Amino acid sequence: MGQRPGDLSAPARLAGPDEGIGADELALATRNHGLPLEALRHDVTPPGLHYVLTHYDIPYVPDAGAWRLTVDGHVRTPLDLSLADLLSFPQVTTRVTLECAGNGRALLTPRPVSQPWLVEAVGTADWTGVPLRRLLAEAGADPAAVDVVFTGADHGVERGVEQDYQRALPLSVATGDDPQVLVATAMNGAPLPPQHGRPLRLIVPGWYGMAQVKWLRSVTVGDVPFTGFQQSVAYRIRRTPDEEGEPVTRIAPRALLVPPGFPDFMSRTRVVRPGPVRLSGRAWSGQAPVSSVEVSTDGGAHWEPAVLDPVVDGHRWAWRAWHHTWTATPGEHAVGTRASDADGHVQPLDQHWNRGGLANNAVCFVRVVCVADACWP
Amino acid sequence: MGQRPGDLSAPARLAGPDEGIGADELALATRNHGLPLEALRHDVTPPGLHYVLTHYDIPYVPDAGAWRLTVDGHVRTPLDLSLADLLSFPQVTTRVTLECAGNGRALLTPRPVSQPWLVEAVGTADWTGVPLRRLLAEAGADPAAVDVVFTGADHGVERGVEQDYQRALPLSVATGDDPQVLVATAMNGAPLPPQHGRPLRLIVPGWYGMAQVKWLRSVTVGDVPFTGFQQSVAYRIRRTPDEEGEPVTRIAPRALLVPPGFPDFMSRTRVVRPGPVRLSGRAWSGQAPVSSVEVSTDGGAHWEPAVLDPVVDGHRWAWRAWHHTWTATPGEHAVGTRASDADGHVQPLDQHWNRGGLANNAVCFVRVVCVADACWP
């Protein structure tokens, strides 16, 4: 009797100095999943390999034909649209790299207790849908409005607050063309899978995952700033619990490596043979185009430039391939990579710690052991 | 210089009494993923929600047309088949529930240190392919042979042994018709996704996941028992490190629940309102058809029978749906379910511990808090 949300939701906290991953973090790690890093080989991430983060449950939508999307609030003509209605608008396809704002969290010291991502919370897909600004124009959104609020069908409790997942974008972003925000109905040319928002989701190219509202049910134009949980409590950069903090917005630059050679099952240590090893991977930034990628095979003491492959078909919002040849010598190596973008952002070697473990893009190193054949049984 | 496999691979071990999940276990949990339990609502698991366990890396196969499958060893006529060759044989589709042999491992005390599954390492798909016995007949397998060895393209080191992933089946199982083993080329009507074995995999209905060799390259008929790592070292039920142990084969019965209500983000505790709550889920056994499912809402003190839905279209090897109506009252409840099969196997309430954490099917309970609306802010 008399249960209250505080009984269900522990407050946000930091792990102790030697505290292993807890049962709560493991339950999240088992549900949500990253991109296995060898899948960085694919230009477009095949279904099931793209990262997935769901705050609550994946809604069950057996009949996508019955789904409705409303556009309301400070508009001239509210809209109530079916999937068929949305498909009757001109469709746009954009290749977009999405990354969770909490990527890298489990590598931080101290570790914020939440979904314990290492560095794999990323993926790239071709998203097809209707430009949001087309729908806002159709509805006649008030040009003096402030925020546009997006509500998903996913429902739960978070730090004591029962909620539908909601996020907002400033009207200028929602109606902008750089990036052009989409209400997406297809991923890689097929209807959205359940875990990616079936049947509708928002795609905001260049922004971290919290902006990409899945299972989208309503778009509400507001004349005051949105102060919902996911906007004003979660997804803010804070070093102390009481500060207002800076909102998380666009993706900071990051480069990742296809782990070379082959792995040891349990440690994931990589094994290579002596001689030339082709290193390759992807790099991205939501802040500006990637301008360079560097590789280090000695834990960051020395860096060499990688070759950046050309941008494919003008895909400004997708990751960019890079490669580099390394001559491996017997022994142990710490192999890493870092990206810079055209606005001068460079991946840091040291963590930029904050309480949420958000927007962290510190360089990571992969342990690679080069073994001469003669030494192997 | 002189690195040896022992330097890469730690020996198998058990976690200490209060040891949290380690960095190595977390790296596996982030790569591999379970079925989010709300996806038990789907008869056939949509792509990306089915569990995935990869021992090493997912092989990159840009051109499935270049793939070859050899059938050799003690055969009259060795075969060297392309994907097109395989598709020219009559195709069979079977709906199969697959479960990892290590499902439930992270709930054991003491915890074997390996992929730290909770209970979500399961999924059901329609697999299409050529019956293996058709290929073995085509090759003229020696009827006096003992084991048939299956080799995948996934390569790595495990406990100091460099290997391609290999498993064997007795010839009688490989050529049997209950279950009928498939060399599968399609999952849910589409080519296999990379993480499920693109372009070819074995499907052994009713057996745990270790038998379902992915990225299948060769089938070798042998006249002696196969003693490879995954057959004689891994995947054996042992209570002490030195015993020979029993091999893991068919799936023990298990029932799982769609978690009712909605979750708290961090604890995954479920919230329901007072009144009737429809509980539903799936139950399966690779040993015999499921004969009953029971539900407890008080942590196992009392059990009530659930309604088993009819077997759909004769799908003997797929999970079976069940449902039960529970009248929730305010307070905290431990809700669980257990399956029995026609051979008299019943899910145990207590763990059957072994060093690998294999074939464990102890009943699990979900924490559900029933909150009267008046108590919610």
PDB file of C-alpha atoms in Angstrom, chain A residues 94-230:
ATOM      1  CA  THR A  94      19.140  10.849 -45.716  1.00  0.00           C
ATOM      2  CA  ARG A  95      22.073   8.687 -44.617  1.00  0.00           C
ATOM      3  CA  VAL A  96      22.636   9.479 -40.942  1.00  0.00           C
ATOM      4  CA  THR A  97      25.055   8.293 -38.257  1.00  0.00           C
ATOM      5  CA  LEU A  98      23.321   8.122 -34.883  1.00  0.00           C
ATOM      6  CA  GLU A  99      25.179   7.893 -31.593  1.00  0.00           C
ATOM      7  CA  CYS A 100      23.882   7.629 -28.041  1.00  0.00           C
ATOM      8  CA  ALA A 101      24.737  10.649 -25.888  1.00  0.00           C
ATOM      9  CA  GLY A 102      25.901   8.194 -23.215  1.00  0.00           C
ATOM     10  CA  ASN A 103      28.410   6.417 -25.456  1.00  0.00           C
ATOM     11  CA  GLY A 104      31.652   5.841 -23.547  1.00  0.00           C
ATOM     12  CA  ARG A 105      29.963   6.228 -20.142  1.00  0.00           C
ATOM     13  CA  ALA A 106      31.211   2.954 -18.630  1.00  0.00           C
ATOM     14  CA  LEU A 107      34.810   3.979 -19.340  1.00  0.00           C
ATOM     15  CA  LEU A 108      34.556   7.122 -17.184  1.00  0.00           C
ATOM     16  CA  THR A 109      36.046   7.463 -13.704  1.00  0.00           C
ATOM     17  CA  PRO A 110      33.982   7.728 -11.587  1.00  0.00           C
ATOM     18  CA  ARG A 111      31.362   5.856 -13.620  1.00  0.00           C
ATOM     19  CA  PRO A 112      27.856   7.346 -13.756  1.00  0.00           C
ATOM     20  CA  VAL A 113      25.426   4.484 -13.054  1.00  0.00           C
ATOM     21  CA  SER A 114      23.147   4.171 -16.091  1.00  0.00           C
ATOM     22  CA  GLN A 115      23.235   2.248 -19.384  1.00  0.00           C
ATOM     23  CA  PRO A 116      26.911   1.136 -19.290  1.00  0.00           C
ATOM     24  CA  TRP A 117      28.064   1.813 -22.847  1.00  0.00           C
ATOM     25  CA  LEU A 118      31.642   1.236 -23.835  1.00  0.00           C
ATOM     26  CA  VAL A 119      32.122   2.895 -27.261  1.00  0.00           C
ATOM     27  CA  GLU A 120      29.791   0.916 -29.501  1.00  0.00           C
ATOM     28  CA  ALA A 121      26.578   2.948 -29.250  1.00  0.00           C
ATOM     29  CA  VAL A 122      26.597   4.020 -32.886  1.00  0.00           C
ATOM     30  CA  GLY A 123      25.196   3.033 -36.272  1.00  0.00           C
ATOM     31  CA  THR A 124      24.438   4.428 -39.730  1.00  0.00           C
ATOM     32  CA  ALA A 125      21.244   3.977 -41.727  1.00  0.00           C
ATOM     33  CA  ASP A 126      19.373   5.393 -44.685  1.00  0.00           C
ATOM     34  CA  TRP A 127      16.283   7.027 -43.191  1.00  0.00           C
ATOM     35  CA  THR A 128      13.327   7.874 -45.422  1.00  0.00           C
ATOM     36  CA  GLY A 129      10.445  10.137 -44.483  1.00  0.00           C
ATOM     37  CA  VAL A 130       8.710  13.483 -44.706  1.00  0.00           C
ATOM     38  CA  PRO A 131      10.648  16.640 -43.827  1.00  0.00           C
ATOM     39  CA  LEU A 132       9.254  17.927 -40.535  1.00  0.00           C
ATOM     40  CA  ARG A 133       9.211  21.493 -41.833  1.00  0.00           C
ATOM     41  CA  ARG A 134       6.807  20.385 -44.579  1.00  0.00           C
ATOM     42  CA  LEU A 135       4.368  19.125 -41.913  1.00  0.00           C
ATOM     43  CA  LEU A 136       4.818  22.260 -39.786  1.00  0.00           C
ATOM     44  CA  ALA A 137       4.159  24.410 -42.869  1.00  0.00           C
ATOM     45  CA  GLU A 138       1.063  22.316 -43.684  1.00  0.00           C
ATOM     46  CA  ALA A 139      -0.231  22.896 -40.138  1.00  0.00           C
ATOM     47  CA  GLY A 140       0.725  26.582 -40.192  1.00  0.00           C
ATOM     48  CA  ALA A 141       2.995  26.616 -37.144  1.00  0.00           C
ATOM     49  CA  ASP A 142       3.092  30.007 -35.397  1.00  0.00           C
ATOM     50  CA  PRO A 143       6.407  31.615 -36.458  1.00  0.00           C
ATOM     51  CA  ALA A 144       6.640  33.201 -32.995  1.00  0.00           C
ATOM     52  CA  ALA A 145       6.577  29.779 -31.298  1.00  0.00           C
ATOM     53  CA  VAL A 146       9.597  28.697 -29.219  1.00  0.00           C
ATOM     54  CA  ASP A 147       9.849  24.918 -28.966  1.00  0.00           C
ATOM     55  CA  VAL A 148       8.358  21.972 -30.842  1.00  0.00           C
ATOM     56  CA  VAL A 149       7.665  19.030 -28.520  1.00  0.00           C
ATOM     57  CA  PHE A 150       7.803  15.415 -29.745  1.00  0.00           C
ATOM     58  CA  THR A 151       5.999  12.674 -27.802  1.00  0.00           C
ATOM     59  CA  GLY A 152       6.660   8.959 -28.214  1.00  0.00           C
ATOM     60  CA  ALA A 153       4.479   6.013 -27.221  1.00  0.00           C
ATOM     61  CA  ASP A 154       7.120   4.625 -24.854  1.00  0.00           C
ATOM     62  CA  HIS A 155       5.996   5.020 -21.256  1.00  0.00           C
ATOM     63  CA  GLY A 156       7.791   4.493 -17.955  1.00  0.00           C
ATOM     64  CA  VAL A 157       9.147   5.916 -14.722  1.00  0.00           C
ATOM     65  CA  GLU A 158      12.519   7.598 -14.500  1.00  0.00           C
ATOM     66  CA  ARG A 159      13.967   9.024 -11.301  1.00  0.00           C
ATOM     67  CA  GLY A 160      10.460   9.050  -9.836  1.00  0.00           C
ATOM     68  CA  VAL A 161       8.725  10.756 -12.785  1.00  0.00           C
ATOM     69  CA  GLU A 162       6.100   8.783 -14.733  1.00  0.00           C
ATOM     70  CA  GLN A 163       6.221   9.939 -18.330  1.00  0.00           C
ATOM     71  CA  ASP A 164       5.851   9.334 -22.014  1.00  0.00           C
ATOM     72  CA  TYR A 165       9.253   9.903 -23.613  1.00  0.00           C
ATOM     73  CA  GLN A 166       9.303  13.562 -24.741  1.00  0.00           C
ATOM     74  CA  ARG A 167      11.907  15.840 -26.208  1.00  0.00           C
ATOM     75  CA  ALA A 168      11.771  19.243 -27.895  1.00  0.00           C
ATOM     76  CA  LEU A 169      13.676  21.120 -30.577  1.00  0.00           C
ATOM     77  CA  PRO A 170      13.798  24.904 -30.962  1.00  0.00           C
ATOM     78  CA  LEU A 171      11.411  25.978 -33.758  1.00  0.00           C
ATOM     79  CA  SER A 172      14.407  27.202 -35.765  1.00  0.00           C
ATOM     80  CA  VAL A 173      15.913  23.693 -35.734  1.00  0.00           C
ATOM     81  CA  ALA A 174      12.583  21.967 -36.389  1.00  0.00           C
ATOM     82  CA  THR A 175      11.995  24.113 -39.470  1.00  0.00           C
ATOM     83  CA  GLY A 176      15.642  24.437 -40.538  1.00  0.00           C
ATOM     84  CA  ASP A 177      17.334  22.876 -43.520  1.00  0.00           C
ATOM     85  CA  ASP A 178      20.803  22.228 -42.050  1.00  0.00           C
ATOM     86  CA  PRO A 179      20.077  19.600 -40.876  1.00  0.00           C
ATOM     87  CA  GLN A 180      16.686  18.844 -42.354  1.00  0.00           C
ATOM     88  CA  VAL A 181      14.666  17.004 -39.685  1.00  0.00           C
ATOM     89  CA  LEU A 182      12.641  14.004 -40.895  1.00  0.00           C
ATOM     90  CA  VAL A 183       9.572  12.155 -39.687  1.00  0.00           C
ATOM     91  CA  ALA A 184      10.898   8.789 -40.848  1.00  0.00           C
ATOM     92  CA  THR A 185       8.811   5.808 -41.942  1.00  0.00           C
ATOM     93  CA  ALA A 186      11.608   3.615 -43.345  1.00  0.00           C
ATOM     94  CA  MET A 187      15.112   2.466 -42.406  1.00  0.00           C
ATOM     95  CA  ASN A 188      17.407   1.084 -45.099  1.00  0.00           C
ATOM     96  CA  GLY A 189      14.458   0.925 -47.500  1.00  0.00           C
ATOM     97  CA  ALA A 190      12.173  -1.152 -45.253  1.00  0.00           C
ATOM     98  CA  PRO A 191       9.485  -0.205 -42.713  1.00  0.00           C
ATOM     99  CA  LEU A 192      10.977   0.704 -39.327  1.00  0.00           C
ATOM    100  CA  PRO A 193      11.763  -2.323 -37.126  1.00  0.00           C
ATOM    101  CA  PRO A 194       9.984  -2.275 -33.730  1.00  0.00           C
ATOM    102  CA  GLN A 195      13.130  -1.281 -31.839  1.00  0.00           C
ATOM    103  CA  HIS A 196      13.795   1.659 -34.169  1.00  0.00           C
ATOM    104  CA  GLY A 197      10.379   3.271 -33.784  1.00  0.00           C
ATOM    105  CA  ARG A 198       7.814   1.314 -35.799  1.00  0.00           C
ATOM    106  CA  PRO A 199       5.984   2.880 -37.474  1.00  0.00           C
ATOM    107  CA  LEU A 200       7.277   6.485 -37.112  1.00  0.00           C
ATOM    108  CA  ARG A 201      10.240   8.271 -35.597  1.00  0.00           C
ATOM    109  CA  LEU A 202      12.054  11.555 -35.674  1.00  0.00           C
ATOM    110  CA  ILE A 203      15.481  11.812 -37.312  1.00  0.00           C
ATOM    111  CA  VAL A 204      17.564  14.896 -36.471  1.00  0.00           C
ATOM    112  CA  PRO A 205      20.825  14.483 -38.413  1.00  0.00           C
ATOM    113  CA  GLY A 206      23.930  15.412 -36.435  1.00  0.00           C
ATOM    114  CA  TRP A 207      22.245  15.287 -33.006  1.00  0.00           C
ATOM    115  CA  TYR A 208      22.767  12.658 -30.328  1.00  0.00           C
ATOM    116  CA  GLY A 209      20.212   9.862 -29.969  1.00  0.00           C
ATOM    117  CA  MET A 210      18.019  11.468 -27.293  1.00  0.00           C
ATOM    118  CA  ALA A 211      16.618  13.829 -29.956  1.00  0.00           C
ATOM    119  CA  GLN A 212      15.585  10.998 -32.298  1.00  0.00           C
ATOM    120  CA  VAL A 213      12.146  10.368 -30.722  1.00  0.00           C
ATOM    121  CA  LYS A 214      10.852   6.897 -31.637  1.00  0.00           C
ATOM    122  CA  TRP A 215       7.223   5.669 -31.832  1.00  0.00           C
ATOM    123  CA  LEU A 216       6.293   9.291 -32.568  1.00  0.00           C
ATOM    124  CA  ARG A 217       2.665  10.107 -31.711  1.00  0.00           C
ATOM    125  CA  SER A 218       2.502  13.876 -31.528  1.00  0.00           C
ATOM    126  CA  VAL A 219       4.258  17.062 -32.560  1.00  0.00           C
ATOM    127  CA  THR A 220       3.173  20.030 -30.444  1.00  0.00           C
ATOM    128  CA  VAL A 221       4.169  23.607 -31.229  1.00  0.00           C
ATOM    129  CA  GLY A 222       4.670  25.570 -27.991  1.00  0.00           C
ATOM    130  CA  ASP A 223       5.088  29.251 -27.153  1.00  0.00           C
ATOM    131  CA  VAL A 224       7.194  28.589 -24.044  1.00  0.00           C
ATOM    132  CA  PRO A 225      10.421  26.607 -23.556  1.00  0.00           C
ATOM    133  CA  PHE A 226       9.790  22.891 -22.968  1.00  0.00           C
ATOM    134  CA  THR A 227      10.830  21.811 -19.459  1.00  0.00           C
ATOM    135  CA  GLY A 228      10.022  18.083 -19.527  1.00  0.00           C
ATOM    136  CA  PHE A 229      12.201  15.507 -17.742  1.00  0.00           C
ATOM    137  CA  GLN A 230      14.318  14.506 -20.745  1.00  0.00           C
TER     138      GLN A 230
END
